[in-house]
Amino acid sequence: MKKVIALLLTLVMVLGLAACAGNGSSSTSEPESSTSAPESSTSEPETSTSAPESSTDETTVMTYAEYVAAAIDDQVVIEAYVQATQSWWFDDDAGYGKITVYTQDNDGAYFIYEMKCDEADAPKLTAGTKIKVTGYKAEWSGEIEITDATFEIIEADPFVAQPVDLTEKLGTDELISYQNQLASFKGLTVKAIAYKDSEWDPDIYLTVTYGENDYDFCVENYLCGPDTDVYKAVAALQAGDTIDVEGFLYWYEGVNTHITAVTKLVADEK
């Protein structure tokens, strides 16, 4: 009897343990949930923080007044007509050819210093030829010029400037407003003649007197070299001669006209 009772007790214990094991098998953890936000179908389009490309045309041709108003070192774009050129030369350091050009239009004149130019293009820059020039406005000892320039030839009727008589402008503040234009000066008296101390660049410096003041003019060798009539004529002048002069109103610490023509006046013409 005791064995039966013991067996029954053992059976009850086994059943109790099985029930507990069944309850422990169930998971009390919450199901995994996603913390990432769902992709929105209303997202804003991407925007660029970079500035839009400028629509300004940097090649817009300036008027002469706009060129005058431009600051030194500003990029400038002008159109004008060739009046004369200095000698073409090849700059070994730069690796390309250069030519200095005197240009003018109806409103004013532009001195283009050492413009980039192929040797084959140099002969095309004849008096009256229209060109478009892009470069930078510069100043050297009072001379306003265009440097680091390139050009293109523009098809147009030729224009050759006639010299403007600036004799009475000598010694006035107004004279510089005609800078680089083809000008004439009449009734000047030769005071002195000197040559630049250089065999390869023998410029002639001509000091003339008008009224009570002296002015420095120049025969620029690269413009009118020793083989030209004007160079020979100036070289033959003597102090006291009276002359009429034409040239480009270059500026070097004051008027320093680059002479292109000279006429010696005889006694009855003075």
PDB file of C-alpha atoms in Angstrom, residues 38-259:
ATOM      1  CA  PRO A  38      10.016  54.853 -43.958  1.00  0.00           C
ATOM      2  CA  GLU A  39      11.088  56.431 -47.228  1.00  0.00           C
ATOM      3  CA  SER A  40       8.945  59.471 -47.830  1.00  0.00           C
ATOM      4  CA  SER A  41       7.407  60.008 -51.193  1.00  0.00           C
ATOM      5  CA  THR A  42       7.201  63.747 -50.451  1.00  0.00           C
ATOM      6  CA  SER A  43      10.942  64.346 -50.043  1.00  0.00           C
ATOM      7  CA  GLU A  44      12.172  67.745 -51.308  1.00  0.00           C
ATOM      8  CA  PRO A  45      14.184  67.747 -54.537  1.00  0.00           C
ATOM      9  CA  GLU A  46      17.942  68.299 -54.170  1.00  0.00           C
ATOM     10  CA  THR A  47      19.004  71.916 -54.480  1.00  0.00           C
ATOM     11  CA  SER A  48      22.400  73.252 -55.600  1.00  0.00           C
ATOM     12  CA  THR A  49      24.236  75.798 -53.476  1.00  0.00           C
ATOM     13  CA  SER A  50      26.536  76.794 -56.339  1.00  0.00           C
ATOM     14  CA  ALA A  51      25.867  80.119 -58.050  1.00  0.00           C
ATOM     15  CA  PRO A  52      24.263  79.911 -61.475  1.00  0.00           C
ATOM     16  CA  GLU A  53      26.501  80.598 -64.420  1.00  0.00           C
ATOM     17  CA  SER A  54      26.614  84.266 -65.263  1.00  0.00           C
ATOM     18  CA  SER A  55      24.976  85.292 -68.477  1.00  0.00           C
ATOM     19  CA  THR A  56      27.268  88.321 -68.733  1.00  0.00           C
ATOM     20  CA  ASP A  57      29.136  88.350 -72.025  1.00  0.00           C
ATOM     21  CA  GLU A  58      32.756  89.132 -71.183  1.00  0.00           C
ATOM     22  CA  THR A  59      33.482  89.833 -74.843  1.00  0.00           C
ATOM     23  CA  THR A  60      31.103  92.783 -75.087  1.00  0.00           C
ATOM     24  CA  VAL A  61      32.857  95.548 -77.000  1.00  0.00           C
ATOM     25  CA  MET A  62      33.364  98.753 -75.041  1.00  0.00           C
ATOM     26  CA  THR A  63      32.796 102.264 -76.228  1.00  0.00           C
ATOM     27  CA  TYR A  64      35.764 104.586 -75.926  1.00  0.00           C
ATOM     28  CA  ALA A  65      34.085 106.286 -72.948  1.00  0.00           C
ATOM     29  CA  GLU A  66      33.679 102.919 -71.200  1.00  0.00           C
ATOM     30  CA  TYR A  67      37.322 102.136 -71.901  1.00  0.00           C
ATOM     31  CA  VAL A  68      38.418 105.459 -70.385  1.00  0.00           C
ATOM     32  CA  ALA A  69      36.250 104.806 -67.316  1.00  0.00           C
ATOM     33  CA  ALA A  70      37.630 101.295 -66.779  1.00  0.00           C
ATOM     34  CA  ALA A  71      40.077 100.825 -63.925  1.00  0.00           C
ATOM     35  CA  ILE A  72      43.704  99.899 -64.409  1.00  0.00           C
ATOM     36  CA  ASP A  73      44.081  96.090 -64.602  1.00  0.00           C
ATOM     37  CA  ASP A  74      40.473  95.648 -65.774  1.00  0.00           C
ATOM     38  CA  GLN A  75      39.884  93.397 -68.744  1.00  0.00           C
ATOM     39  CA  VAL A  76      38.915  95.471 -71.767  1.00  0.00           C
ATOM     40  CA  VAL A  77      37.511  94.620 -75.179  1.00  0.00           C
ATOM     41  CA  ILE A  78      37.655  97.231 -77.923  1.00  0.00           C
ATOM     42  CA  GLU A  79      37.285  97.542 -81.663  1.00  0.00           C
ATOM     43  CA  ALA A  80      39.404 100.075 -83.527  1.00  0.00           C
ATOM     44  CA  TYR A  81      41.349 100.618 -86.716  1.00  0.00           C
ATOM     45  CA  VAL A  82      45.055 100.050 -87.129  1.00  0.00           C
ATOM     46  CA  GLN A  83      46.929 103.264 -87.909  1.00  0.00           C
ATOM     47  CA  ALA A  84      50.507 101.977 -87.656  1.00  0.00           C
ATOM     48  CA  THR A  85      52.558  99.184 -86.079  1.00  0.00           C
ATOM     49  CA  GLN A  86      55.979  98.811 -84.598  1.00  0.00           C
ATOM     50  CA  SER A  87      58.242  95.985 -85.729  1.00  0.00           C
ATOM     51  CA  TRP A  88      57.030  92.424 -85.194  1.00  0.00           C
ATOM     52  CA  TRP A  89      59.310  90.273 -83.067  1.00  0.00           C
ATOM     53  CA  PHE A  90      59.384  86.819 -81.506  1.00  0.00           C
ATOM     54  CA  ASP A  91      59.585  86.680 -77.730  1.00  0.00           C
ATOM     55  CA  ASP A  92      61.614  83.585 -76.869  1.00  0.00           C
ATOM     56  CA  ASP A  93      60.618  83.746 -73.207  1.00  0.00           C
ATOM     57  CA  ALA A  94      56.901  83.972 -73.976  1.00  0.00           C
ATOM     58  CA  GLY A  95      57.112  81.514 -76.842  1.00  0.00           C
ATOM     59  CA  TYR A  96      55.102  83.586 -79.326  1.00  0.00           C
ATOM     60  CA  GLY A  97      55.330  86.637 -81.562  1.00  0.00           C
ATOM     61  CA  LYS A  98      54.404  90.173 -80.514  1.00  0.00           C
ATOM     62  CA  ILE A  99      53.588  93.450 -82.198  1.00  0.00           C
ATOM     63  CA  THR A 100      52.801  96.917 -80.819  1.00  0.00           C
ATOM     64  CA  VAL A 101      49.910  98.673 -82.540  1.00  0.00           C
ATOM     65  CA  TYR A 102      48.613 102.243 -82.723  1.00  0.00           C
ATOM     66  CA  THR A 103      44.835 102.155 -83.229  1.00  0.00           C
ATOM     67  CA  GLN A 104      42.074 104.725 -83.419  1.00  0.00           C
ATOM     68  CA  ASP A 105      38.379 105.243 -84.139  1.00  0.00           C
ATOM     69  CA  ASN A 106      36.127 108.283 -84.383  1.00  0.00           C
ATOM     70  CA  ASP A 107      36.069 108.714 -80.604  1.00  0.00           C
ATOM     71  CA  GLY A 108      39.616 108.122 -79.453  1.00  0.00           C
ATOM     72  CA  ALA A 109      42.793 106.087 -79.719  1.00  0.00           C
ATOM     73  CA  TYR A 110      44.287 102.983 -78.112  1.00  0.00           C
ATOM     74  CA  PHE A 111      47.934 101.988 -77.758  1.00  0.00           C
ATOM     75  CA  ILE A 112      48.216  98.198 -77.755  1.00  0.00           C
ATOM     76  CA  TYR A 113      51.548  97.117 -76.327  1.00  0.00           C
ATOM     77  CA  GLU A 114      53.155  93.869 -77.492  1.00  0.00           C
ATOM     78  CA  MET A 115      49.960  92.225 -78.705  1.00  0.00           C
ATOM     79  CA  LYS A 116      50.190  88.507 -79.349  1.00  0.00           C
ATOM     80  CA  CYS A 117      50.553  88.009 -83.108  1.00  0.00           C
ATOM     81  CA  ASP A 118      51.789  85.278 -85.434  1.00  0.00           C
ATOM     82  CA  GLU A 119      54.398  86.376 -87.945  1.00  0.00           C
ATOM     83  CA  ALA A 120      52.057  85.483 -90.810  1.00  0.00           C
ATOM     84  CA  ASP A 121      49.383  87.825 -89.422  1.00  0.00           C
ATOM     85  CA  ALA A 122      51.638  90.830 -88.900  1.00  0.00           C
ATOM     86  CA  PRO A 123      51.514  91.984 -92.569  1.00  0.00           C
ATOM     87  CA  LYS A 124      47.703  91.963 -92.387  1.00  0.00           C
ATOM     88  CA  LEU A 125      47.719  94.787 -89.825  1.00  0.00           C
ATOM     89  CA  THR A 126      47.866  97.555 -92.391  1.00  0.00           C
ATOM     90  CA  ALA A 127      46.622 101.101 -91.851  1.00  0.00           C
ATOM     91  CA  GLY A 128      42.813 101.172 -91.905  1.00  0.00           C
ATOM     92  CA  THR A 129      42.293  97.524 -90.877  1.00  0.00           C
ATOM     93  CA  LYS A 130      39.656  97.020 -88.185  1.00  0.00           C
ATOM     94  CA  ILE A 131      40.513  94.705 -85.310  1.00  0.00           C
ATOM     95  CA  LYS A 132      38.843  93.474 -82.141  1.00  0.00           C
ATOM     96  CA  VAL A 133      41.254  93.435 -79.213  1.00  0.00           C
ATOM     97  CA  THR A 134      40.904  91.714 -75.845  1.00  0.00           C
ATOM     98  CA  GLY A 135      43.414  92.544 -73.135  1.00  0.00           C
ATOM     99  CA  TYR A 136      43.986  94.449 -69.914  1.00  0.00           C
ATOM    100  CA  LYS A 137      44.118  98.166 -69.294  1.00  0.00           C
ATOM    101  CA  ALA A 138      47.522  99.230 -67.980  1.00  0.00           C
ATOM    102  CA  GLU A 139      49.513 102.353 -67.202  1.00  0.00           C
ATOM    103  CA  TRP A 140      53.228 103.019 -67.530  1.00  0.00           C
ATOM    104  CA  SER A 141      54.729 106.416 -66.659  1.00  0.00           C
ATOM    105  CA  GLY A 142      51.495 108.126 -67.631  1.00  0.00           C
ATOM    106  CA  GLU A 143      50.870 106.171 -70.842  1.00  0.00           C
ATOM    107  CA  ILE A 144      47.535 104.319 -70.849  1.00  0.00           C
ATOM    108  CA  GLU A 145      47.760 101.142 -72.910  1.00  0.00           C
ATOM    109  CA  ILE A 146      46.362  97.676 -73.461  1.00  0.00           C
ATOM    110  CA  THR A 147      48.627  94.766 -72.522  1.00  0.00           C
ATOM    111  CA  ASP A 148      48.464  90.948 -72.673  1.00  0.00           C
ATOM    112  CA  ALA A 149      46.263  91.379 -75.723  1.00  0.00           C
ATOM    113  CA  THR A 150      44.979  89.103 -78.456  1.00  0.00           C
ATOM    114  CA  PHE A 151      43.127  90.189 -81.565  1.00  0.00           C
ATOM    115  CA  GLU A 152      40.969  89.207 -84.483  1.00  0.00           C
ATOM    116  CA  ILE A 153      40.503  91.029 -87.766  1.00  0.00           C
ATOM    117  CA  ILE A 154      37.024  92.424 -88.411  1.00  0.00           C
ATOM    118  CA  GLU A 155      35.679  92.867 -91.920  1.00  0.00           C
ATOM    119  CA  ALA A 156      34.878  96.558 -92.350  1.00  0.00           C
ATOM    120  CA  ASP A 157      35.544  99.525 -94.579  1.00  0.00           C
ATOM    121  CA  PRO A 158      38.991 100.946 -93.792  1.00  0.00           C
ATOM    122  CA  PHE A 159      39.415 104.004 -91.611  1.00  0.00           C
ATOM    123  CA  VAL A 160      42.581 106.112 -91.573  1.00  0.00           C
ATOM    124  CA  ALA A 161      42.605 109.003 -89.114  1.00  0.00           C
ATOM    125  CA  GLN A 162      43.562 112.510 -90.125  1.00  0.00           C
ATOM    126  CA  PRO A 163      45.870 114.334 -87.696  1.00  0.00           C
ATOM    127  CA  VAL A 164      44.172 116.728 -85.303  1.00  0.00           C
ATOM    128  CA  ASP A 165      46.025 120.008 -84.759  1.00  0.00           C
ATOM    129  CA  LEU A 166      46.918 120.136 -81.069  1.00  0.00           C
ATOM    130  CA  THR A 167      49.466 122.929 -81.210  1.00  0.00           C
ATOM    131  CA  GLU A 168      47.441 125.212 -78.973  1.00  0.00           C
ATOM    132  CA  LYS A 169      46.788 122.363 -76.528  1.00  0.00           C
ATOM    133  CA  LEU A 170      50.491 122.105 -75.646  1.00  0.00           C
ATOM    134  CA  GLY A 171      51.015 122.963 -72.000  1.00  0.00           C
ATOM    135  CA  THR A 172      47.340 122.509 -71.102  1.00  0.00           C
ATOM    136  CA  ASP A 173      45.615 119.854 -68.986  1.00  0.00           C
ATOM    137  CA  GLU A 174      43.361 119.103 -71.935  1.00  0.00           C
ATOM    138  CA  LEU A 175      46.173 117.686 -74.062  1.00  0.00           C
ATOM    139  CA  ILE A 176      46.241 114.290 -72.352  1.00  0.00           C
ATOM    140  CA  SER A 177      42.613 113.635 -73.314  1.00  0.00           C
ATOM    141  CA  TYR A 178      43.902 113.169 -76.887  1.00  0.00           C
ATOM    142  CA  GLN A 179      46.419 110.553 -75.812  1.00  0.00           C
ATOM    143  CA  ASN A 180      47.579 108.180 -78.585  1.00  0.00           C
ATOM    144  CA  GLN A 181      45.678 110.006 -81.346  1.00  0.00           C
ATOM    145  CA  LEU A 182      47.390 111.038 -84.540  1.00  0.00           C
ATOM    146  CA  ALA A 183      48.168 114.730 -84.023  1.00  0.00           C
ATOM    147  CA  SER A 184      49.972 117.637 -85.647  1.00  0.00           C
ATOM    148  CA  PHE A 185      52.021 120.414 -84.036  1.00  0.00           C
ATOM    149  CA  LYS A 186      53.038 123.458 -86.027  1.00  0.00           C
ATOM    150  CA  GLY A 187      55.722 126.097 -85.716  1.00  0.00           C
ATOM    151  CA  LEU A 188      57.929 124.271 -83.194  1.00  0.00           C
ATOM    152  CA  THR A 189      61.536 125.341 -82.712  1.00  0.00           C
ATOM    153  CA  VAL A 190      64.214 122.669 -82.425  1.00  0.00           C
ATOM    154  CA  LYS A 191      66.166 123.022 -79.186  1.00  0.00           C
ATOM    155  CA  ALA A 192      68.196 119.805 -79.040  1.00  0.00           C
ATOM    156  CA  ILE A 193      68.647 116.413 -80.678  1.00  0.00           C
ATOM    157  CA  ALA A 194      69.955 113.313 -78.915  1.00  0.00           C
ATOM    158  CA  TYR A 195      70.228 109.619 -79.707  1.00  0.00           C
ATOM    159  CA  LYS A 196      69.421 106.767 -77.415  1.00  0.00           C
ATOM    160  CA  ASP A 197      72.639 105.100 -76.317  1.00  0.00           C
ATOM    161  CA  SER A 198      71.943 101.806 -78.034  1.00  0.00           C
ATOM    162  CA  GLU A 199      73.108 100.427 -81.374  1.00  0.00           C
ATOM    163  CA  TRP A 200      70.148  98.081 -81.657  1.00  0.00           C
ATOM    164  CA  ASP A 201      67.553 100.663 -80.617  1.00  0.00           C
ATOM    165  CA  PRO A 202      68.728 104.082 -81.832  1.00  0.00           C
ATOM    166  CA  ASP A 203      65.705 106.241 -80.986  1.00  0.00           C
ATOM    167  CA  ILE A 204      66.064 109.956 -81.606  1.00  0.00           C
ATOM    168  CA  TYR A 205      64.992 112.317 -78.841  1.00  0.00           C
ATOM    169  CA  LEU A 206      63.914 115.700 -80.108  1.00  0.00           C
ATOM    170  CA  THR A 207      63.434 118.591 -77.700  1.00  0.00           C
ATOM    171  CA  VAL A 208      61.322 121.387 -79.150  1.00  0.00           C
ATOM    172  CA  THR A 209      60.124 124.743 -77.883  1.00  0.00           C
ATOM    173  CA  TYR A 210      56.726 126.285 -78.313  1.00  0.00           C
ATOM    174  CA  GLY A 211      56.039 129.543 -76.567  1.00  0.00           C
ATOM    175  CA  GLU A 212      58.003 129.513 -73.347  1.00  0.00           C
ATOM    176  CA  ASN A 213      57.907 125.738 -72.765  1.00  0.00           C
ATOM    177  CA  ASP A 214      59.970 122.787 -73.950  1.00  0.00           C
ATOM    178  CA  TYR A 215      58.493 119.435 -75.024  1.00  0.00           C
ATOM    179  CA  ASP A 216      60.050 116.049 -75.716  1.00  0.00           C
ATOM    180  CA  PHE A 217      59.218 114.284 -78.968  1.00  0.00           C
ATOM    181  CA  CYS A 218      60.688 111.009 -80.179  1.00  0.00           C
ATOM    182  CA  VAL A 219      61.463 109.125 -83.374  1.00  0.00           C
ATOM    183  CA  GLU A 220      60.695 105.594 -82.206  1.00  0.00           C
ATOM    184  CA  ASN A 221      63.118 103.298 -84.024  1.00  0.00           C
ATOM    185  CA  TYR A 222      60.647 100.375 -84.054  1.00  0.00           C
ATOM    186  CA  LEU A 223      58.055 102.607 -85.716  1.00  0.00           C
ATOM    187  CA  CYS A 224      60.235 104.702 -88.034  1.00  0.00           C
ATOM    188  CA  GLY A 225      63.686 103.174 -88.279  1.00  0.00           C
ATOM    189  CA  PRO A 226      66.950 104.592 -89.691  1.00  0.00           C
ATOM    190  CA  ASP A 227      65.983 103.630 -93.244  1.00  0.00           C
ATOM    191  CA  THR A 228      62.820 105.800 -93.239  1.00  0.00           C
ATOM    192  CA  ASP A 229      62.531 109.351 -94.576  1.00  0.00           C
ATOM    193  CA  VAL A 230      61.278 110.721 -91.272  1.00  0.00           C
ATOM    194  CA  TYR A 231      64.235 109.318 -89.343  1.00  0.00           C
ATOM    195  CA  LYS A 232      66.690 110.801 -91.810  1.00  0.00           C
ATOM    196  CA  ALA A 233      64.881 114.160 -91.805  1.00  0.00           C
ATOM    197  CA  VAL A 234      64.934 114.458 -88.017  1.00  0.00           C
ATOM    198  CA  ALA A 235      68.561 113.365 -87.895  1.00  0.00           C
ATOM    199  CA  ALA A 236      69.432 116.249 -90.239  1.00  0.00           C
ATOM    200  CA  LEU A 237      67.765 118.940 -88.104  1.00  0.00           C
ATOM    201  CA  GLN A 238      69.748 121.520 -86.181  1.00  0.00           C
ATOM    202  CA  ALA A 239      69.002 123.626 -83.142  1.00  0.00           C
ATOM    203  CA  GLY A 240      67.032 126.702 -84.155  1.00  0.00           C
ATOM    204  CA  ASP A 241      65.201 125.053 -87.053  1.00  0.00           C
ATOM    205  CA  THR A 242      61.440 125.591 -87.185  1.00  0.00           C
ATOM    206  CA  ILE A 243      59.361 122.534 -87.970  1.00  0.00           C
ATOM    207  CA  ASP A 244      55.864 121.118 -88.310  1.00  0.00           C
ATOM    208  CA  VAL A 245      55.441 117.650 -86.840  1.00  0.00           C
ATOM    209  CA  GLU A 246      52.911 114.818 -87.081  1.00  0.00           C
ATOM    210  CA  GLY A 247      52.839 111.811 -84.825  1.00  0.00           C
ATOM    211  CA  PHE A 248      50.990 109.702 -82.278  1.00  0.00           C
ATOM    212  CA  LEU A 249      50.458 111.471 -78.964  1.00  0.00           C
ATOM    213  CA  TYR A 250      52.334 108.979 -76.811  1.00  0.00           C
ATOM    214  CA  TRP A 251      52.869 109.844 -73.157  1.00  0.00           C
ATOM    215  CA  TYR A 252      55.964 109.282 -71.032  1.00  0.00           C
ATOM    216  CA  GLU A 253      55.955 111.398 -67.888  1.00  0.00           C
ATOM    217  CA  GLY A 254      54.447 114.065 -70.108  1.00  0.00           C
ATOM    218  CA  VAL A 255      53.905 114.466 -73.830  1.00  0.00           C
ATOM    219  CA  ASN A 256      56.316 112.321 -75.847  1.00  0.00           C
ATOM    220  CA  THR A 257      54.865 112.246 -79.355  1.00  0.00           C
ATOM    221  CA  HIS A 258      56.086 109.404 -81.591  1.00  0.00           C
ATOM    222  CA  ILE A 259      56.950 111.287 -84.779  1.00  0.00           C
TER     223      ILE A 259
END
